[in-house]
Amino acid sequence: MPAVTAPAHKKGDFFVDYEEKVFEDVKAKPGEKALITFHTVAFEGSIGLVNMLQGKRLIRKGFETSILLYGPGVTLGIQRGFPTLGDEAFPGHQNFTNQLTAFMAEGGKVYACRFALQALYGHGEPSLIPGIKAISPLDVLDCILLHRNDNAFMIHTWTV
């Protein structure tokens, strides 16, 4: 059996060169927009959280950034907690609330489809995280088309 002679890794060790940046730091031109759409279920993967973080990065790069929650994506914008709303039942339980709240605090806009809220998930507008704007299901496509007309950068987040 070969012997492992390398010392064990310890806290503070580096595995990669995290300071090297290969590409230029792109900033938005005046008036540029971005839209991130979410058709994904809360807690069923990391993509919802990852693309919320991308939304904050886009704001910090100067893009007027919006998030659109539709279909199962509205579950990202619902208030949660246990035993009461706002309580964190387990570490990370409030990740989506915290990220969306921070996104809006930095100037981002968040929209949620009323149809998905009520017809699919049995929630009303009072269930939304404060600051999220409920919209008609007829506005979902128009939101995307208006951003396309503005040549917005778009990220579409889908899971099934």
Coordinates of C-alpha atoms in Angstrom, one line a residue:
M1 CA 0.0 0.0 0.0
P2 CA 1.4 3.4 -0.9
A3 CA 1.9 5.7 2.1
V4 CA 0.5 9.2 2.1
T5 CA 3.3 11.5 3.2
A6 CA 1.8 14.9 2.3
P7 CA 0.8 16.9 5.4
A8 CA -3.0 17.2 6.2
H9 CA -4.6 20.4 5.0
K10 CA -5.4 22.9 7.8
K11 CA -7.7 25.8 8.2
G12 CA -6.3 28.8 6.3
D13 CA -4.7 26.8 3.5
F14 CA -5.3 27.8 -0.1
F15 CA -6.4 25.3 -2.7
V16 CA -6.6 27.7 -5.7
D17 CA -5.4 31.1 -6.8
Y18 CA -8.5 33.1 -5.9
E19 CA -7.0 36.5 -6.7
E20 CA -6.3 36.0 -10.4
K21 CA -9.0 37.6 -12.6
V22 CA -8.7 36.6 -16.3
F23 CA -11.4 38.8 -17.8
E24 CA -11.9 42.6 -17.6
D25 CA -14.3 43.9 -15.0
V26 CA -17.4 44.7 -17.1
K27 CA -19.6 47.6 -15.9
A28 CA -23.0 48.6 -17.3
K29 CA -23.3 51.5 -19.7
P30 CA -25.8 54.2 -18.6
G31 CA -29.3 52.9 -18.8
E32 CA -28.4 49.2 -19.3
K33 CA -30.8 46.7 -17.7
A34 CA -30.7 43.1 -16.6
L35 CA -33.5 40.6 -15.9
I36 CA -33.3 37.3 -14.0
T37 CA -36.3 35.1 -14.3
F38 CA -37.0 32.2 -11.9
H39 CA -39.1 29.2 -12.7
T40 CA -37.6 27.0 -9.9
V41 CA -38.7 25.6 -6.6
A42 CA -37.3 27.0 -3.4
F43 CA -34.9 24.5 -1.6
E44 CA -34.7 22.1 -4.6
G45 CA -31.2 23.1 -5.7
S46 CA -28.7 25.9 -5.5
I47 CA -29.6 27.7 -8.8
G48 CA -32.1 30.0 -7.1
L49 CA -29.6 31.2 -4.6
V50 CA -26.8 31.4 -7.1
N51 CA -28.7 33.6 -9.5
M52 CA -30.0 35.8 -6.7
L53 CA -26.3 36.5 -5.9
Q54 CA -25.7 37.2 -9.7
G55 CA -28.6 39.7 -9.4
K56 CA -26.7 41.6 -6.7
R57 CA -23.5 41.5 -8.7
L58 CA -25.4 42.9 -11.7
I59 CA -26.7 45.8 -9.6
R60 CA -23.2 46.5 -8.3
K61 CA -21.9 46.6 -11.9
G62 CA -24.5 49.3 -12.6
F63 CA -27.3 47.4 -14.3
E64 CA -30.9 48.4 -13.5
T65 CA -31.8 44.8 -12.4
S66 CA -35.1 43.1 -11.9
I67 CA -36.1 39.6 -10.8
L68 CA -39.2 37.9 -12.1
L69 CA -40.7 35.0 -10.1
Y70 CA -43.2 32.9 -11.9
G71 CA -44.5 29.4 -11.8
P72 CA -42.7 27.6 -9.0
G73 CA -40.4 30.5 -8.8
V74 CA -42.9 32.4 -6.6
T75 CA -41.9 30.0 -3.8
L76 CA -38.6 31.9 -3.5
G77 CA -40.5 35.1 -2.6
I78 CA -42.9 33.7 0.0
Q79 CA -42.4 34.6 3.7
R80 CA -41.4 31.6 5.7
G81 CA -40.3 30.7 9.2
F82 CA -40.9 28.3 12.0
P83 CA -42.4 28.4 14.6
T84 CA -43.3 32.0 13.4
L85 CA -42.6 33.9 10.2
G86 CA -39.1 35.2 10.2
D87 CA -37.7 32.5 12.5
E88 CA -34.9 30.3 11.1
A89 CA -35.9 26.7 11.7
F90 CA -32.5 25.5 10.4
P91 CA -29.3 27.2 9.1
G92 CA -30.1 28.6 5.6
H93 CA -33.9 28.5 6.1
Q94 CA -34.0 32.3 5.4
N95 CA -31.5 32.3 2.5
F96 CA -34.0 33.3 -0.1
T97 CA -35.7 36.0 2.1
N98 CA -32.3 37.4 3.1
Q99 CA -31.0 37.5 -0.5
L100 CA -34.2 39.0 -2.0
T101 CA -34.4 41.6 0.8
A102 CA -30.7 42.6 0.2
F103 CA -31.3 42.7 -3.5
M104 CA -34.2 45.1 -3.1
A105 CA -32.3 47.2 -0.5
E106 CA -29.6 47.7 -3.2
G107 CA -32.2 49.0 -5.7
G108 CA -33.4 45.8 -7.4
K109 CA -37.0 45.2 -8.3
V110 CA -38.7 41.9 -7.7
Y111 CA -42.0 40.8 -9.3
A112 CA -44.1 37.7 -8.6
C113 CA -46.9 36.2 -10.7
R114 CA -50.3 36.4 -8.9
F115 CA -51.6 33.3 -10.8
A116 CA -48.8 31.1 -9.5
L117 CA -49.2 32.5 -6.0
Q118 CA -52.9 31.7 -5.8
A119 CA -53.7 29.0 -8.3
L120 CA -50.6 26.9 -8.0
Y121 CA -49.4 27.4 -4.4
G122 CA -52.4 28.7 -2.5
H123 CA -50.9 32.0 -1.4
G124 CA -52.0 35.6 -1.7
E125 CA -50.1 38.8 -1.9
P126 CA -49.7 39.1 1.9
S127 CA -47.6 36.0 1.8
L128 CA -44.9 37.8 -0.2
I129 CA -41.7 39.2 1.3
P130 CA -42.3 42.9 1.8
G131 CA -41.2 44.9 -1.3
I132 CA -42.1 42.2 -3.9
K133 CA -44.6 43.5 -6.4
A134 CA -47.3 41.0 -7.4
I135 CA -48.2 41.1 -11.1
S136 CA -50.8 39.7 -13.4
P137 CA -50.0 36.5 -15.3
L138 CA -50.4 38.5 -18.5
D139 CA -47.5 40.7 -17.3
V140 CA -45.0 37.8 -17.1
L141 CA -44.3 37.6 -20.9
D142 CA -44.6 41.4 -21.3
C143 CA -41.9 41.9 -18.6
I144 CA -39.6 39.6 -20.5
L145 CA -40.4 41.2 -23.9
L146 CA -40.0 44.8 -22.6
H147 CA -36.5 43.8 -21.3
R148 CA -35.7 42.2 -24.7
N149 CA -36.8 45.5 -26.4
D150 CA -34.4 47.3 -24.1
N151 CA -31.6 44.9 -25.1
A152 CA -31.3 43.8 -21.5
F153 CA -29.0 41.1 -20.3
M154 CA -31.1 38.2 -19.2
I155 CA -30.6 35.0 -17.2
H156 CA -33.4 32.5 -17.2
T157 CA -33.4 30.2 -14.2
W158 CA -35.2 26.9 -14.8
T159 CA -35.5 23.6 -12.9
V160 CA -38.1 20.9 -13.2

